[in-house]
Coordinates of C-alpha atoms and ligand atoms in Angstrom, one line a residue:
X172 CA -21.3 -13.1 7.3
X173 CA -20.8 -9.4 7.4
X174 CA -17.4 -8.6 8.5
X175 CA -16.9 -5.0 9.7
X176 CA -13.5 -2.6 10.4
X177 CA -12.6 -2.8 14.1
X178 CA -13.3 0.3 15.7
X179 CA -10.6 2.7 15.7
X180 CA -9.3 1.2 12.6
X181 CA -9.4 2.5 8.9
X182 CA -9.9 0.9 5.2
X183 CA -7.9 2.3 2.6
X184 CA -9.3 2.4 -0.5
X185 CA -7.4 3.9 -3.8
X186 CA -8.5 7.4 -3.0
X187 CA -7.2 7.3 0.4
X188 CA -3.9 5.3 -0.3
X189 CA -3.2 8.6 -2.7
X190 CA -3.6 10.9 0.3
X191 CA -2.0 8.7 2.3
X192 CA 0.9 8.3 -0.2
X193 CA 1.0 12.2 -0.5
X194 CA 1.2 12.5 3.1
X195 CA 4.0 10.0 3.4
X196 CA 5.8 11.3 0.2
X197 CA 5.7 14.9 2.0
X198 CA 6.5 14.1 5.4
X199 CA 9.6 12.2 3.4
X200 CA 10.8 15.1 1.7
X201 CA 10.8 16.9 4.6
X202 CA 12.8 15.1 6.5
X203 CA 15.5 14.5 3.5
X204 CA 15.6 18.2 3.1
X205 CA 17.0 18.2 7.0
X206 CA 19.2 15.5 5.5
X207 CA 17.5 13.4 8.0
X208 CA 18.4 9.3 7.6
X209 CA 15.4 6.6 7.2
X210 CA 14.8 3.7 10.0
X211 CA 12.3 1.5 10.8
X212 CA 11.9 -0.8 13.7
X213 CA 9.3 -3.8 14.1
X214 CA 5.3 -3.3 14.8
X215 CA 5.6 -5.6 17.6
X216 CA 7.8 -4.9 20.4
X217 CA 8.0 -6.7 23.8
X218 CA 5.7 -5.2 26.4
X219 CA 8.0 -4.5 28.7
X220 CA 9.8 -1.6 26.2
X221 CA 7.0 0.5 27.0
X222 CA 6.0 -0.1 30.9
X223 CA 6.8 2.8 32.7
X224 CA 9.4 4.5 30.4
X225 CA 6.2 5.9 28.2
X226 CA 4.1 7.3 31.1
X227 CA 0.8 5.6 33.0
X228 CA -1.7 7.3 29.7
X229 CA 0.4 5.3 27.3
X230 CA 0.9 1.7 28.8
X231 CA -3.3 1.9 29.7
X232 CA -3.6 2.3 25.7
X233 CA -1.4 -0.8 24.7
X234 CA -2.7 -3.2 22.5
X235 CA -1.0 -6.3 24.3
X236 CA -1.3 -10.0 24.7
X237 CA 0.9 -13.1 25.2
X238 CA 2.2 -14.6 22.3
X239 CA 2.6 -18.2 21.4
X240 CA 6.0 -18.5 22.7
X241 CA 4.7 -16.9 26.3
X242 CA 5.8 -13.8 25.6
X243 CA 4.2 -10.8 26.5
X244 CA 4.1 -8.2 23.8
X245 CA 2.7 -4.8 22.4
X246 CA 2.2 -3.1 19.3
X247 CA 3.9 0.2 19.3
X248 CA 2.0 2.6 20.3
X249 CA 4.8 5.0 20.1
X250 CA 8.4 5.0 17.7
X251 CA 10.4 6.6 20.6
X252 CA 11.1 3.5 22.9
X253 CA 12.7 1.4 19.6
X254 CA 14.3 4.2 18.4
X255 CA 15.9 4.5 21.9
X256 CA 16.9 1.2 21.7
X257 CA 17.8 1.0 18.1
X258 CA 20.3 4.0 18.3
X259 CA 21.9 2.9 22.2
X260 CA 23.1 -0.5 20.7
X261 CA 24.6 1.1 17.9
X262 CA 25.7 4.6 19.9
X263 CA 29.2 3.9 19.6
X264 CA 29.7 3.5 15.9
X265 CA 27.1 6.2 15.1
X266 CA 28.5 9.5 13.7
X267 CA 26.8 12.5 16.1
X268 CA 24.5 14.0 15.9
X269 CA 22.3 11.1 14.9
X270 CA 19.4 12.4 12.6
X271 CA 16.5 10.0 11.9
X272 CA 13.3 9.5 10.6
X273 CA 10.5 7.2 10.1
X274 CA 6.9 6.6 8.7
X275 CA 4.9 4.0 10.5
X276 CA 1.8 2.8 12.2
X277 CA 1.1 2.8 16.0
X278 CA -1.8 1.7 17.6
X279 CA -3.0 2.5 20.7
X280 CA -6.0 1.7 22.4
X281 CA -8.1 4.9 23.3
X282 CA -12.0 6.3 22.5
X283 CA -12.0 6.4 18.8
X284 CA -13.0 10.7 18.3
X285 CA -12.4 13.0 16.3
X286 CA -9.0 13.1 15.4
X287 CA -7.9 9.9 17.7
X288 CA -8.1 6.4 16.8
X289 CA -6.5 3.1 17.3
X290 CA -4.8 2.8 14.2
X291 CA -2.9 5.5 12.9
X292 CA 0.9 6.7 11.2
X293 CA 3.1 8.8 12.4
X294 CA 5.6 10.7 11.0
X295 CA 9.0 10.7 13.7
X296 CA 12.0 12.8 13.5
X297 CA 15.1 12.6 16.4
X298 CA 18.3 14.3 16.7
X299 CA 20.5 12.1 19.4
X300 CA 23.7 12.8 20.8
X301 CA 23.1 16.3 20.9
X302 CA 22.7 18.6 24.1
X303 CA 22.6 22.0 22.9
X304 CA 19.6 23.9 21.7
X305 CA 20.6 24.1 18.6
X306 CA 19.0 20.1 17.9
X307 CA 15.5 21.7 19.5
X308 CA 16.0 24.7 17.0
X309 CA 16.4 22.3 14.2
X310 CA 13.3 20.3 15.1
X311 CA 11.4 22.8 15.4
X312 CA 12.3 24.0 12.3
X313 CA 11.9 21.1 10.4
X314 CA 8.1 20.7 11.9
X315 CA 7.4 24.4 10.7
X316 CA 8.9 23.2 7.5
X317 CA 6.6 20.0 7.2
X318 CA 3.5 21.5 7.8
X319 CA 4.5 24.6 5.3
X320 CA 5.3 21.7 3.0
X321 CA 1.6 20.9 3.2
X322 CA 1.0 24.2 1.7
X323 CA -0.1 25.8 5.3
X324 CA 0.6 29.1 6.6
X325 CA 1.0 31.1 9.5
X326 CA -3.0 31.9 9.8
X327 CA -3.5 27.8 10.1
X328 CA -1.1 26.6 12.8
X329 CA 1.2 27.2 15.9
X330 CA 3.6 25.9 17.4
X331 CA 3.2 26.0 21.4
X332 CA 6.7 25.6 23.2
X333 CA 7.2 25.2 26.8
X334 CA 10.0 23.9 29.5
X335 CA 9.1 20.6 31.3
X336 CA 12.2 21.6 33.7
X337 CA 10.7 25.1 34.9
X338 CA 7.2 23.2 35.0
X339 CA 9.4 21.2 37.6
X340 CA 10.7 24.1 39.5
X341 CA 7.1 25.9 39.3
X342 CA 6.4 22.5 41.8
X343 CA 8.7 22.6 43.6
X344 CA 7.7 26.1 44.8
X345 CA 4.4 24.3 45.5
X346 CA 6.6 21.6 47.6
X347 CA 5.7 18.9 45.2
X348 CA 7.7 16.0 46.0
X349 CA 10.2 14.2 43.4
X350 CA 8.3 10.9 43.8
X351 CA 4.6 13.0 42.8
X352 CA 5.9 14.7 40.3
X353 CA 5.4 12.4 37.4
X354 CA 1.6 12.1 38.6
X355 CA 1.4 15.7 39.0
X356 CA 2.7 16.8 35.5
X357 CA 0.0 13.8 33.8
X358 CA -2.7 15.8 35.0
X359 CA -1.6 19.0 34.5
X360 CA -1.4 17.6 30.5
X361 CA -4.8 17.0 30.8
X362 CA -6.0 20.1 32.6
X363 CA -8.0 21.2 29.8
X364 CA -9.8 18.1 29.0
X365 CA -10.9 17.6 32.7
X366 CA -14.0 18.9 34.4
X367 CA -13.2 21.2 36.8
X368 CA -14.3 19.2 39.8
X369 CA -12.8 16.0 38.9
X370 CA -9.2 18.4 38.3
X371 CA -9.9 19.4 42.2
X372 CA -10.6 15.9 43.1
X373 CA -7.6 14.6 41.6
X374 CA -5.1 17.6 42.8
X375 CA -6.8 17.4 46.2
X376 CA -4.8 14.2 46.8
X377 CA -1.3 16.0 46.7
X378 CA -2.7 20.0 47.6
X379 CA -5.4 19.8 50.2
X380 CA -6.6 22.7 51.1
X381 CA -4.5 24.8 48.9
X382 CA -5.8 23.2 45.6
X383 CA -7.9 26.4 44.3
X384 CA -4.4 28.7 45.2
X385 CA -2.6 25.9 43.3
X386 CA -5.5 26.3 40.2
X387 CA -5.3 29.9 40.0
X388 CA -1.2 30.1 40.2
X389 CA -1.3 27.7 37.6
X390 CA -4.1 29.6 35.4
X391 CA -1.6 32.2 35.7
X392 CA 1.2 30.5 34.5
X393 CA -0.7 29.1 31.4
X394 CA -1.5 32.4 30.4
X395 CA 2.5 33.9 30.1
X396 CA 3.1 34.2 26.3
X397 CA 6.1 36.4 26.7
X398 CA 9.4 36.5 27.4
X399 CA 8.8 39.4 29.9
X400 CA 5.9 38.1 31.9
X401 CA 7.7 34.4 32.2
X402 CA 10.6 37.0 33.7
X403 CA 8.6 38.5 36.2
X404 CA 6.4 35.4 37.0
X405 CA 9.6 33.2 37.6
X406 CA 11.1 35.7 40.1
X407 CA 8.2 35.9 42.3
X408 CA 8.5 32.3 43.5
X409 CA 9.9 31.0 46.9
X410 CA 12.5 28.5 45.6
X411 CA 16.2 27.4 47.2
X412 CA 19.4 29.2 45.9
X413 CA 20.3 26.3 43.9
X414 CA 17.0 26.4 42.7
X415 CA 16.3 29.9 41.8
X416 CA 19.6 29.3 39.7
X417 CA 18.5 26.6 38.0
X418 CA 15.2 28.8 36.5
X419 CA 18.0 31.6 35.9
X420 CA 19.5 28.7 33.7
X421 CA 16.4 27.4 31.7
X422 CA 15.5 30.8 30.9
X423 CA 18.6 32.2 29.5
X424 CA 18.5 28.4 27.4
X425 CA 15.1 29.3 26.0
X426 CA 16.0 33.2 25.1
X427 CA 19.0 31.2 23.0
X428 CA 16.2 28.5 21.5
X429 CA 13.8 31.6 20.6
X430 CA 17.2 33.8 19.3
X431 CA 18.1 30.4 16.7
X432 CA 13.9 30.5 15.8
X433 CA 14.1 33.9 14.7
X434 CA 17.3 33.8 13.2
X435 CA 15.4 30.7 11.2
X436 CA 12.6 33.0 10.4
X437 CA 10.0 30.8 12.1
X438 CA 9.6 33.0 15.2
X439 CA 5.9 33.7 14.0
X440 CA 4.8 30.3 13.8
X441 CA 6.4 29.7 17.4
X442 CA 4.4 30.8 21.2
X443 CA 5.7 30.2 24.3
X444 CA 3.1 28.2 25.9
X445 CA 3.1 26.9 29.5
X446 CA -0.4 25.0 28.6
X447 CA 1.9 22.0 27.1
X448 CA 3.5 19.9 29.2
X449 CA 2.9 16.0 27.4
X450 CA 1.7 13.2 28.6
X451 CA 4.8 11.4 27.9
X452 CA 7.0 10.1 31.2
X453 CA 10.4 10.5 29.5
X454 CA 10.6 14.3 28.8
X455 CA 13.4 16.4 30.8
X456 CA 13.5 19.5 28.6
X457 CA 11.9 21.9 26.5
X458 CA 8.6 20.2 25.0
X459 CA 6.5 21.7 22.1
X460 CA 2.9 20.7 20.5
X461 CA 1.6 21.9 17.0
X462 CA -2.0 23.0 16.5
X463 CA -4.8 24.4 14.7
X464 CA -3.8 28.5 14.9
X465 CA -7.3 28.3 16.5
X466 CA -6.6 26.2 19.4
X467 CA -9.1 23.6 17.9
X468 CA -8.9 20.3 18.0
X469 CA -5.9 17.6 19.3
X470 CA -2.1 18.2 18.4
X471 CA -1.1 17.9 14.8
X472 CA 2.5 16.9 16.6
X473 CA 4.2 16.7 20.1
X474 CA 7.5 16.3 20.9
X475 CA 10.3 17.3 23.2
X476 CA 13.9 16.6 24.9
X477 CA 14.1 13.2 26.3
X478 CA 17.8 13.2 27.5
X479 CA 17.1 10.0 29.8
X480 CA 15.6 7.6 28.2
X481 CA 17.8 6.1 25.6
X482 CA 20.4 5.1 29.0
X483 CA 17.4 3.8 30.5
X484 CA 17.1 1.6 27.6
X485 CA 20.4 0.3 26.5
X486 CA 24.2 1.0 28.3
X487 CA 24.8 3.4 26.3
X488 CA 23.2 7.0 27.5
X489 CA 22.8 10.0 25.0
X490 CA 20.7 13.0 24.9
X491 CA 17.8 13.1 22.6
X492 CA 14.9 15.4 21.1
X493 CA 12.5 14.7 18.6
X494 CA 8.8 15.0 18.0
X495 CA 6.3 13.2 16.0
X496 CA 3.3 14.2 13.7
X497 CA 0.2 12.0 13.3
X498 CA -2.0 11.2 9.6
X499 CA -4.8 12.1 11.4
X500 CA -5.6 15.5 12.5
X501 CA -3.3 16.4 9.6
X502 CA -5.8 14.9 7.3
X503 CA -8.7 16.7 9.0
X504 CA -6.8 20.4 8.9
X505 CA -5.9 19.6 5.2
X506 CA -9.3 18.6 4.0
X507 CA -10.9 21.9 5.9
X508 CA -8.4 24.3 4.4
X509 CA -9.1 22.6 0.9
X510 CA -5.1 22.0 0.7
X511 CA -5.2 18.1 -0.4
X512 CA -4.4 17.5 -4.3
X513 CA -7.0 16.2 -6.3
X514 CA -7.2 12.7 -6.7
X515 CA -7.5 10.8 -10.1
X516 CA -8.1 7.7 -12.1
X517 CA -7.0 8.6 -15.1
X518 CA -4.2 7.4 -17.0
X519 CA -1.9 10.2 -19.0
X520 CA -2.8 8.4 -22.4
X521 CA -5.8 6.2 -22.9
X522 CA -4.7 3.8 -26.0
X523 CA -8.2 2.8 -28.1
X524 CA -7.7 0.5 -31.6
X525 CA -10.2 -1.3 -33.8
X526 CA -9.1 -4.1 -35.7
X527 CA -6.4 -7.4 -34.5
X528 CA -3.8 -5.6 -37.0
X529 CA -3.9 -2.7 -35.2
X530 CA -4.2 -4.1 -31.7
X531 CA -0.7 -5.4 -32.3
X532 CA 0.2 -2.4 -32.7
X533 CA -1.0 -0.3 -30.0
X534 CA 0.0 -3.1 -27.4
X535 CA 3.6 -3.0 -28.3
X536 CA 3.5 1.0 -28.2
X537 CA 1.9 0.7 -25.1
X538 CA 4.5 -1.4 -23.3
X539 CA 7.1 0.9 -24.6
X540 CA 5.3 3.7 -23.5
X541 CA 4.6 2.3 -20.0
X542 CA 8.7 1.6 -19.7
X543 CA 9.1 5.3 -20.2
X544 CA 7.2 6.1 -17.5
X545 CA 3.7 7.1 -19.1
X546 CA 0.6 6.1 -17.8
X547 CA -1.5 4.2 -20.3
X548 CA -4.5 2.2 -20.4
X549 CA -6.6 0.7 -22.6
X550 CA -9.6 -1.3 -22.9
X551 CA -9.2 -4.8 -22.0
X552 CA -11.8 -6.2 -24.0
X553 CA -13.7 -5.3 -27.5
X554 CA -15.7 -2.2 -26.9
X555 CA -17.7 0.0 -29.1
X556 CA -14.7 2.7 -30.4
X557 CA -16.8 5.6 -30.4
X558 CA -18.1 5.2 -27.2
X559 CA -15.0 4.9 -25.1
X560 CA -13.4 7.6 -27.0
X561 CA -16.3 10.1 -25.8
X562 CA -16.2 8.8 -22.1
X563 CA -12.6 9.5 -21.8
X564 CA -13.0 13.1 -22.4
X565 CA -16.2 13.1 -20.3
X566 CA -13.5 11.8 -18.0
X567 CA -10.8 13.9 -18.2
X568 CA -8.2 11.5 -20.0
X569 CA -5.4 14.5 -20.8
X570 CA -4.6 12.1 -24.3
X571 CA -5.7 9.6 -26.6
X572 CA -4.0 7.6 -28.8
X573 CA -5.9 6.1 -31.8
X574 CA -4.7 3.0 -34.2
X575 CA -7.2 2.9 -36.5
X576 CA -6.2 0.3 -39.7
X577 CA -6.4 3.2 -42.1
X578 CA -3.8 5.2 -39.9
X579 CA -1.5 1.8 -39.0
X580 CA -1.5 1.1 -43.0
X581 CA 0.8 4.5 -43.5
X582 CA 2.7 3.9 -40.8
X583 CA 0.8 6.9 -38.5
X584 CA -1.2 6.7 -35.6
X585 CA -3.5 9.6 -34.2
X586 CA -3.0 11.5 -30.7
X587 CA -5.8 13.7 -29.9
X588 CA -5.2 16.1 -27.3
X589 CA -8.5 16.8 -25.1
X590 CA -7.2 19.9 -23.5
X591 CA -6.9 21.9 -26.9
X592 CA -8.8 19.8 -29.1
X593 CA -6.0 19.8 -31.2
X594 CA -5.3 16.5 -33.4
X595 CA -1.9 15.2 -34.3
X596 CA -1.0 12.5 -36.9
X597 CA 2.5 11.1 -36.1
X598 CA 4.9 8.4 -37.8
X599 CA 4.6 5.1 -35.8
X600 CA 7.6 5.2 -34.6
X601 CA 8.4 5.0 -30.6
X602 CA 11.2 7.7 -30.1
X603 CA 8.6 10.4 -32.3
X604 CA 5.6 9.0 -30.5
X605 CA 7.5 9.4 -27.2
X606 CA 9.0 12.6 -27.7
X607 CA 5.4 14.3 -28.8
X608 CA 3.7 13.1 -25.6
X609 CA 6.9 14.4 -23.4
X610 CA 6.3 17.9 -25.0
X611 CA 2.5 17.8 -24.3
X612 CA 2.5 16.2 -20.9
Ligands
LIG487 P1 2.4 11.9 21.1 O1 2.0 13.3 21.5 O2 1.8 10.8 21.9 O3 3.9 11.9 21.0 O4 1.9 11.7 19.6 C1 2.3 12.6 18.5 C2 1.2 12.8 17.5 O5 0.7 11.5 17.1 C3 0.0 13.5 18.1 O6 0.2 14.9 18.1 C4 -1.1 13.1 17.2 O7 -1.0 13.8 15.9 C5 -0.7 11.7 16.8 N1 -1.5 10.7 17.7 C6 -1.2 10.3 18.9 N2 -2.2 9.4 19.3 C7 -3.1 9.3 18.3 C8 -4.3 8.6 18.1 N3 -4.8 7.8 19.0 N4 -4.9 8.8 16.9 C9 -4.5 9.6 16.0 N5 -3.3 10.3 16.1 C10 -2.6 10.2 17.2 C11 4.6 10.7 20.7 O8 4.2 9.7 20.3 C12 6.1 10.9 21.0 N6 6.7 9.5 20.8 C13 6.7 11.9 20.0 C14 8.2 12.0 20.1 C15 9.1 11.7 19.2 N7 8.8 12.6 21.1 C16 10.1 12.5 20.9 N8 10.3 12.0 19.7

């Protein structure tokens, strides 16, 4: 039988387990360099943690079933909901803010394309307990920070920020009612993915016969990337006194968010961007995507304010932003800018000896060596000398060390060093032999 990978699901084989480990390892030093704390939470969660507190898109993608015990459950598809409940059962003992992060696998059950598939990791990082901008400053920071980690720069991505609560009040000026708005909001996240006729069908149901006025004052909307024009485009809609103050409020709280980017020196990686407004039910606040600088391609990471959900979730309610980046479209932007590191099979030292004197020998050095932390080889079986000692240069093998019996018989033992073609002799002795590889290594 011929067993294949499920669709939507990858193998890792030792070249992509480096990339993947130098993904995780940079995404981790991130994160600690925010002095960000590591969590985890299980795989499998019970259904029910991700039925409407995700958003319709989501709970349509789950990968659920009843267990053996009659229970339904899901795997995450999504860290937020655990991490809601994780930190509300501990929110009273928990020094505030509350900075985490994690590194784990979601699955969720969509078209495997390019750059989506059911299987893949995400990197997640929350700030709870915190109201104030100043959290959404720091998270946006700290995304900037992972990608330039990466080794990418202002030419390959942006940030796109935007305001689910003036989205809102923009609505409400169209008299969209509380109980439509979620449903309103999910297809204006998908606006640019749908077909133009099948956006009218699907705002026809809540617009009627204003839909193409509704299009166009949203075309216009999408295309504000100032301060100014959000100003001006604000003030010209028919909204309630409380209202109208409540747009006077989220604007002066995004001048402060884009004051704290610039004084972070970020501001150039950051557009205001009414284009985003996530799929995600559980958003309140100011919500921001990363992409391609060309607009190419899915996010690289979403995230936003999510004041709601974590009282929703356990008895203990706290305010809460965060975002999360996936392995995905990160690999794919990394692999076209030629920024991933080189992978490699080689060991630091490849150990070659001849006779069963000398094999002694080289397998005690080597063990010394490896508790060092060098990375030697050798060949496992007899092999022609010669042979292997010209295939690890054709290989790149940085060192080799060479026990020949006329060497071990004065107490020596030979390194030659590929990169120069330089030869050493050196006394058989583990502190020399250690301390000559540390200065050439
Ligand atoms: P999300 O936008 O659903 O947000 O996912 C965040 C990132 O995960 C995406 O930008 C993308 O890179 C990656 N991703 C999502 N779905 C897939 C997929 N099917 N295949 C490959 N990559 C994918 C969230 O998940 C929120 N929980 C983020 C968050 C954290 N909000 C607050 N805190």
């Amino acid at each position: 039988m011929n067993f294949e990978t499920l669709p939507g699901f990858r193998s890792f084989f030792p070249e992509n387990c480096f990339l993947r480990n130098y993904i995780f390892k940079t995404w981790r030093k991130s994160a600690v360099s925010y002095n960000f704390q590591e969590y985890d939470a299980p795989t499998l969660e019970p259904l029910e943690l991700y039925k409407e507190k995700s958003g319709e898109e989501i709970v349509n993608q789950l990968f659920n079933f009843v267990d053996k015990g009659d229970r339904a459950v899901a795997l995450r598809p999504e860290m937020t909901p655990s991490l809601a409940r994780l930190a509300g059962a501990k929110a009273n003992s928990l020094k505030r803010p509350i900075k985490w992060f994690s590194i784990g696998e979601q699955f969720r059950y969509e078209r495997p394309q390019k750059g989506r598939l059911r299987s893949f990791y995400q990197f997640n990082v929350d700030i709870l307990g915190e109201p104030g901008v100043g959290a959404d400053a720091e998270l946006i920071g700290c995304l900037v920070e992972t990608l330039k980690n990466f080794g990418l720069e202002q030419d390959d991505f942006k940030i796109r920020l935007s305001d689910r609560q003036l989205w809102i009040l923009f609505l409400k000026h169209w008299n969209v009612s509380d109980a439509h708005m979620t449903s309103v909001l999910s297809i204006m996240d998908r606006m640019a993915r749908l077909k133009k006729d099948k956006l009218r069908s699907q705002l026809n149901e809540y617009f009627g016969d204003d839909t193409d006025s509704f299009i166009n004052s949203v075309e216009g909307l999408m295309a504000i990337n100032s301060e100014s024009d959000m100003l001006s485009f604000f003030s010209q809609l028919t909204l309630s006194e409380i209202h109208k103050q409540l747009v006077d409020d989220r604007l002066s709280e995004l001048a402060s968010l884009m004051q704290l980017i610039n004084s972070m020196k970020i501001g150039q990686f950051v557009t205001i961007d009414f284009s985003i407004v996530r799929g995600l039910a559980y958003y309140t606040g100011f919500v921001f995507e990363a992409f391609e600088a060309t607009g190419e391609g899915r996010a690289l990471a979403g995230g936003g304010r999510y004041d709601d959900l974590i009282g929703r979730l356990s008895s203990n309610a706290m305010e809460a932003v965060g975002f999360a980046m996936g392995d995905v479209t990160l690999l794919d932007l990394l692999e076209s800018k030629k920024k991933l590191p080189e992978y490699s099979q080689n060991p630091d030292v490849m150990i070659l000896f001849s006779e069963d004197e000398a094999r002694d020998c080289a397998l005690a050095d080597a063990q010394f060596l490896r508790s060092s932390g060098i990375k030697v080889d050798y060949p496992l079986k007899r092999v022609n000398f010669s042979k292997l000692f010209k295939e690890a240069n054709q290989r790149g093998v940085p060192f080799v060390l060479i026990y020949g019996n006329e060497e071990i018989e004065k107490g020596l033992v030979k390194l030659k060093d590929f990169q120069t073609g330089e030869e050493y002799l050196i006394d058989r002795n583990e502190r020399e032999l250690l301390e000559k590889l540390k200065s050439l290594l």
